[in-house]
Amino acid sequence: MPSDMKARIAREFAELARTKSIDKITVKDIVEACHITRQTFYYHFQDLIDVIDWSLQQAMEELVEKSIRIDSREQVIELFLSEAVKARGLLRKLLASQLREQTERLIVESVRSYFREMVERRELLQDVSRSDAQVALDFYTFATVGMMLEYCSRPNLDVKRLAGQITRLMSGDALEKR
């Protein structure tokens, strides 16, 4: 039941964010929307940034589970980009709020966690040094977050095409004529 309540609180926060500025959303708003007490909110979360953090972690866990069943790197990237596009409204609002710095940090940590989980589950980077593996993890994390923030807010983004371009870049075939 606690994770159900956490999910409910997170859903209400996201719902409130559709109609209200992030900076104007309060714990009181969420408590009222969920019909719970402040004590219940604080039992599950420390504050609003904790709600955002938990929501990102849940989204990344779901993405890992979906990604692990896909063999094609391009399809995994397409899935990742599609999910980012679905969340772009909320992401845009979070990044325009006073919580921008914390949100960026949470996004980076969530994406890093996603890649770390994928590396472990797919047994990747086993033949490279720990130092090189960390650099690779950081590179893909920051590249992905940068691309996601730059491209996913574009209204007419061709996710399939961008996934192909990123895949070619990652494989070293980016300079091929297309």
mmCIF file of C-alpha atoms in Angstrom:
data_model
loop_
_atom_site.group_PDB
_atom_site.id
_atom_site.type_symbol
_atom_site.label_atom_id
_atom_site.label_comp_id
_atom_site.label_asym_id
_atom_site.label_seq_id
_atom_site.Cartn_x
_atom_site.Cartn_y
_atom_site.Cartn_z
ATOM 1 C CA MET A 1 0.000 0.000 0.000
ATOM 2 C CA PRO A 2 2.760 2.567 0.697
ATOM 3 C CA SER A 3 4.035 2.439 -2.898
ATOM 4 C CA ASP A 4 0.436 2.831 -4.083
ATOM 5 C CA MET A 5 0.170 5.986 -1.985
ATOM 6 C CA LYS A 6 3.526 7.186 -3.283
ATOM 7 C CA ALA A 7 2.322 6.604 -6.845
ATOM 8 C CA ARG A 8 -0.921 8.427 -6.100
ATOM 9 C CA ILE A 9 0.933 11.416 -4.652
ATOM 10 C CA ALA A 10 3.287 11.476 -7.654
ATOM 11 C CA ARG A 11 0.355 11.285 -10.095
ATOM 12 C CA GLU A 12 -1.396 14.165 -8.359
ATOM 13 C CA PHE A 13 1.794 16.241 -8.474
ATOM 14 C CA ALA A 14 2.077 15.589 -12.230
ATOM 15 C CA GLU A 15 -1.605 16.378 -12.695
ATOM 16 C CA LEU A 16 -1.277 19.649 -10.780
ATOM 17 C CA ALA A 17 1.771 20.516 -12.896
ATOM 18 C CA ARG A 18 -0.385 20.363 -16.030
ATOM 19 C CA THR A 19 -2.451 23.320 -14.876
ATOM 20 C CA LYS A 20 -0.215 25.124 -12.436
ATOM 21 C CA SER A 21 3.312 26.491 -12.340
ATOM 22 C CA ILE A 22 5.693 24.106 -10.542
ATOM 23 C CA ASP A 23 6.754 26.967 -8.270
ATOM 24 C CA LYS A 24 3.131 27.427 -7.191
ATOM 25 C CA ILE A 25 2.492 23.776 -6.265
ATOM 26 C CA THR A 26 2.577 23.182 -2.534
ATOM 27 C CA VAL A 27 2.385 20.166 -0.290
ATOM 28 C CA LYS A 28 -1.009 21.516 0.754
ATOM 29 C CA ASP A 29 -2.206 21.343 -2.878
ATOM 30 C CA ILE A 30 -1.131 17.721 -3.158
ATOM 31 C CA VAL A 31 -2.627 16.789 0.202
ATOM 32 C CA GLU A 32 -5.946 18.301 -0.822
ATOM 33 C CA ALA A 33 -5.884 16.656 -4.260
ATOM 34 C CA CYS A 34 -5.138 13.244 -2.723
ATOM 35 C CA HIS A 35 -7.540 13.708 0.201
ATOM 36 C CA ILE A 36 -4.809 12.755 2.664
ATOM 37 C CA THR A 37 -3.221 14.394 5.669
ATOM 38 C CA ARG A 38 0.071 16.278 5.641
ATOM 39 C CA GLN A 39 1.359 13.572 7.937
ATOM 40 C CA THR A 40 0.615 10.960 5.256
ATOM 41 C CA PHE A 41 2.477 13.017 2.667
ATOM 42 C CA TYR A 42 5.506 13.410 4.929
ATOM 43 C CA TYR A 43 5.415 9.736 5.828
ATOM 44 C CA HIS A 44 6.110 8.955 2.162
ATOM 45 C CA PHE A 45 8.135 11.970 0.989
ATOM 46 C CA GLN A 46 10.377 14.611 2.527
ATOM 47 C CA ASP A 47 9.351 17.359 0.114
ATOM 48 C CA LEU A 48 8.345 18.040 -3.491
ATOM 49 C CA ILE A 49 11.818 17.359 -4.878
ATOM 50 C CA ASP A 50 11.609 13.934 -3.237
ATOM 51 C CA VAL A 51 8.361 13.339 -5.179
ATOM 52 C CA ILE A 52 10.121 14.299 -8.414
ATOM 53 C CA ASP A 53 13.100 12.063 -7.583
ATOM 54 C CA TRP A 54 10.873 9.069 -6.794
ATOM 55 C CA SER A 55 8.889 9.635 -9.995
ATOM 56 C CA LEU A 56 12.044 9.708 -12.111
ATOM 57 C CA GLN A 57 13.343 6.543 -10.455
ATOM 58 C CA GLN A 58 10.062 4.753 -11.159
ATOM 59 C CA ALA A 59 10.094 5.904 -14.784
ATOM 60 C CA MET A 60 13.677 4.680 -15.232
ATOM 61 C CA GLU A 61 12.890 1.306 -13.648
ATOM 62 C CA GLU A 62 9.996 0.854 -16.083
ATOM 63 C CA LEU A 63 12.228 1.918 -18.954
ATOM 64 C CA VAL A 64 14.909 -0.595 -17.958
ATOM 65 C CA GLU A 65 12.315 -3.392 -17.881
ATOM 66 C CA LYS A 66 11.053 -2.441 -21.349
ATOM 67 C CA SER A 67 14.564 -1.907 -22.731
ATOM 68 C CA ILE A 68 15.951 -5.202 -21.531
ATOM 69 C CA ARG A 69 13.486 -7.047 -23.775
ATOM 70 C CA ILE A 70 14.689 -5.171 -26.872
ATOM 71 C CA ASP A 71 17.738 -6.447 -28.744
ATOM 72 C CA SER A 72 18.253 -3.508 -31.109
ATOM 73 C CA ARG A 73 20.238 -0.558 -29.770
ATOM 74 C CA GLU A 74 18.345 1.738 -32.134
ATOM 75 C CA GLN A 75 14.968 0.536 -30.824
ATOM 76 C CA VAL A 76 16.135 1.059 -27.234
ATOM 77 C CA ILE A 77 17.183 4.622 -28.064
ATOM 78 C CA GLU A 78 13.874 5.169 -29.856
ATOM 79 C CA LEU A 79 11.996 3.928 -26.774
ATOM 80 C CA PHE A 80 14.028 6.200 -24.498
ATOM 81 C CA LEU A 81 13.426 9.237 -26.717
ATOM 82 C CA SER A 82 9.707 8.431 -27.052
ATOM 83 C CA GLU A 83 9.324 8.335 -23.277
ATOM 84 C CA ALA A 84 11.174 11.647 -22.963
ATOM 85 C CA VAL A 85 8.868 13.182 -25.573
ATOM 86 C CA LYS A 86 5.826 11.959 -23.621
ATOM 87 C CA ALA A 87 7.178 13.670 -20.499
ATOM 88 C CA ARG A 88 8.361 16.825 -22.237
ATOM 89 C CA GLY A 89 5.587 19.047 -20.903
ATOM 90 C CA LEU A 90 6.396 18.222 -17.303
ATOM 91 C CA LEU A 91 10.145 18.320 -17.956
ATOM 92 C CA ARG A 92 9.848 21.730 -19.583
ATOM 93 C CA LYS A 93 7.891 23.066 -16.597
ATOM 94 C CA LEU A 94 10.356 21.599 -14.100
ATOM 95 C CA LEU A 95 13.307 23.109 -15.954
ATOM 96 C CA ALA A 96 11.578 26.507 -16.061
ATOM 97 C CA SER A 97 11.010 26.435 -12.311
ATOM 98 C CA GLN A 98 13.113 27.328 -9.307
ATOM 99 C CA LEU A 99 13.763 23.580 -9.039
ATOM 100 C CA ARG A 100 15.780 23.574 -12.283
ATOM 101 C CA GLU A 101 19.154 22.817 -10.730
ATOM 102 C CA GLN A 102 17.801 19.973 -8.574
ATOM 103 C CA THR A 103 15.758 18.646 -11.508
ATOM 104 C CA GLU A 104 18.786 18.599 -13.825
ATOM 105 C CA ARG A 105 20.787 16.729 -11.172
ATOM 106 C CA LEU A 106 17.960 14.229 -10.700
ATOM 107 C CA ILE A 107 17.625 13.695 -14.454
ATOM 108 C CA VAL A 108 21.363 13.072 -14.804
ATOM 109 C CA GLU A 109 21.348 10.644 -11.878
ATOM 110 C CA SER A 110 18.276 8.837 -13.223
ATOM 111 C CA VAL A 111 19.780 8.442 -16.684
ATOM 112 C CA ARG A 112 23.097 7.315 -15.176
ATOM 113 C CA SER A 113 21.211 4.760 -13.084
ATOM 114 C CA TYR A 114 19.401 3.578 -16.223
ATOM 115 C CA PHE A 115 22.678 3.067 -18.100
ATOM 116 C CA ARG A 116 24.333 1.404 -15.105
ATOM 117 C CA GLU A 117 21.434 -1.048 -14.852
ATOM 118 C CA MET A 118 21.523 -1.765 -18.585
ATOM 119 C CA VAL A 119 25.304 -2.346 -18.452
ATOM 120 C CA GLU A 120 24.903 -4.776 -15.563
ATOM 121 C CA ARG A 121 21.931 -6.663 -16.995
ATOM 122 C CA ARG A 122 23.387 -6.958 -20.478
ATOM 123 C CA GLU A 123 26.878 -7.626 -19.120
ATOM 124 C CA LEU A 124 28.426 -4.813 -21.132
ATOM 125 C CA LEU A 125 31.797 -3.117 -20.580
ATOM 126 C CA GLN A 126 33.232 -6.205 -18.901
ATOM 127 C CA ASP A 127 36.357 -6.097 -21.043
ATOM 128 C CA VAL A 128 37.295 -2.503 -20.203
ATOM 129 C CA SER A 129 38.958 -1.061 -17.130
ATOM 130 C CA ARG A 130 36.785 0.285 -14.352
ATOM 131 C CA SER A 131 38.054 3.783 -15.101
ATOM 132 C CA ASP A 132 37.185 3.494 -18.808
ATOM 133 C CA ALA A 133 33.771 2.053 -17.938
ATOM 134 C CA GLN A 134 33.081 5.053 -15.664
ATOM 135 C CA VAL A 135 34.084 7.498 -18.403
ATOM 136 C CA ALA A 136 31.863 5.652 -20.896
ATOM 137 C CA LEU A 137 28.964 5.735 -18.429
ATOM 138 C CA ASP A 138 29.454 9.475 -17.853
ATOM 139 C CA PHE A 139 29.787 10.162 -21.588
ATOM 140 C CA TYR A 140 26.580 8.350 -22.509
ATOM 141 C CA THR A 141 24.745 9.861 -19.540
ATOM 142 C CA PHE A 142 25.619 13.469 -20.361
ATOM 143 C CA ALA A 143 25.237 12.976 -24.109
ATOM 144 C CA THR A 144 21.804 11.438 -23.632
ATOM 145 C CA VAL A 145 20.600 14.105 -21.210
ATOM 146 C CA GLY A 146 21.904 16.865 -23.479
ATOM 147 C CA MET A 147 20.258 15.372 -26.555
ATOM 148 C CA MET A 148 17.057 14.722 -24.659
ATOM 149 C CA LEU A 149 16.836 18.293 -23.372
ATOM 150 C CA GLU A 150 17.740 19.794 -26.737
ATOM 151 C CA TYR A 151 15.659 17.656 -29.081
ATOM 152 C CA CYS A 152 12.702 16.259 -27.147
ATOM 153 C CA SER A 153 11.062 19.626 -26.686
ATOM 154 C CA ARG A 154 10.854 20.126 -30.448
ATOM 155 C CA PRO A 155 7.245 19.821 -31.582
ATOM 156 C CA ASN A 156 7.862 17.895 -34.818
ATOM 157 C CA LEU A 157 10.652 15.617 -33.639
ATOM 158 C CA ASP A 158 11.106 12.513 -35.764
ATOM 159 C CA VAL A 159 12.050 10.132 -32.948
ATOM 160 C CA LYS A 160 12.821 7.233 -35.272
ATOM 161 C CA ARG A 161 15.178 9.343 -37.387
ATOM 162 C CA LEU A 162 16.960 10.812 -34.352
ATOM 163 C CA ALA A 163 17.336 7.320 -32.846
ATOM 164 C CA GLY A 164 18.969 6.194 -36.095
ATOM 165 C CA GLN A 165 21.306 9.182 -36.102
ATOM 166 C CA ILE A 166 22.332 8.569 -32.482
ATOM 167 C CA THR A 167 22.853 4.867 -33.169
ATOM 168 C CA ARG A 168 25.106 5.646 -36.139
ATOM 169 C CA LEU A 169 27.026 8.156 -34.035
ATOM 170 C CA MET A 170 27.510 5.596 -31.251
ATOM 171 C CA SER A 171 28.703 2.934 -33.704
ATOM 172 C CA GLY A 172 31.100 5.284 -35.475
ATOM 173 C CA ASP A 173 29.069 5.316 -38.691
ATOM 174 C CA ALA A 174 27.797 8.879 -38.231
ATOM 175 C CA LEU A 175 29.668 10.221 -41.237
ATOM 176 C CA GLU A 176 28.040 7.796 -43.672
ATOM 177 C CA LYS A 177 25.893 9.442 -46.316
ATOM 178 C CA ARG A 178 22.175 9.117 -45.558
#
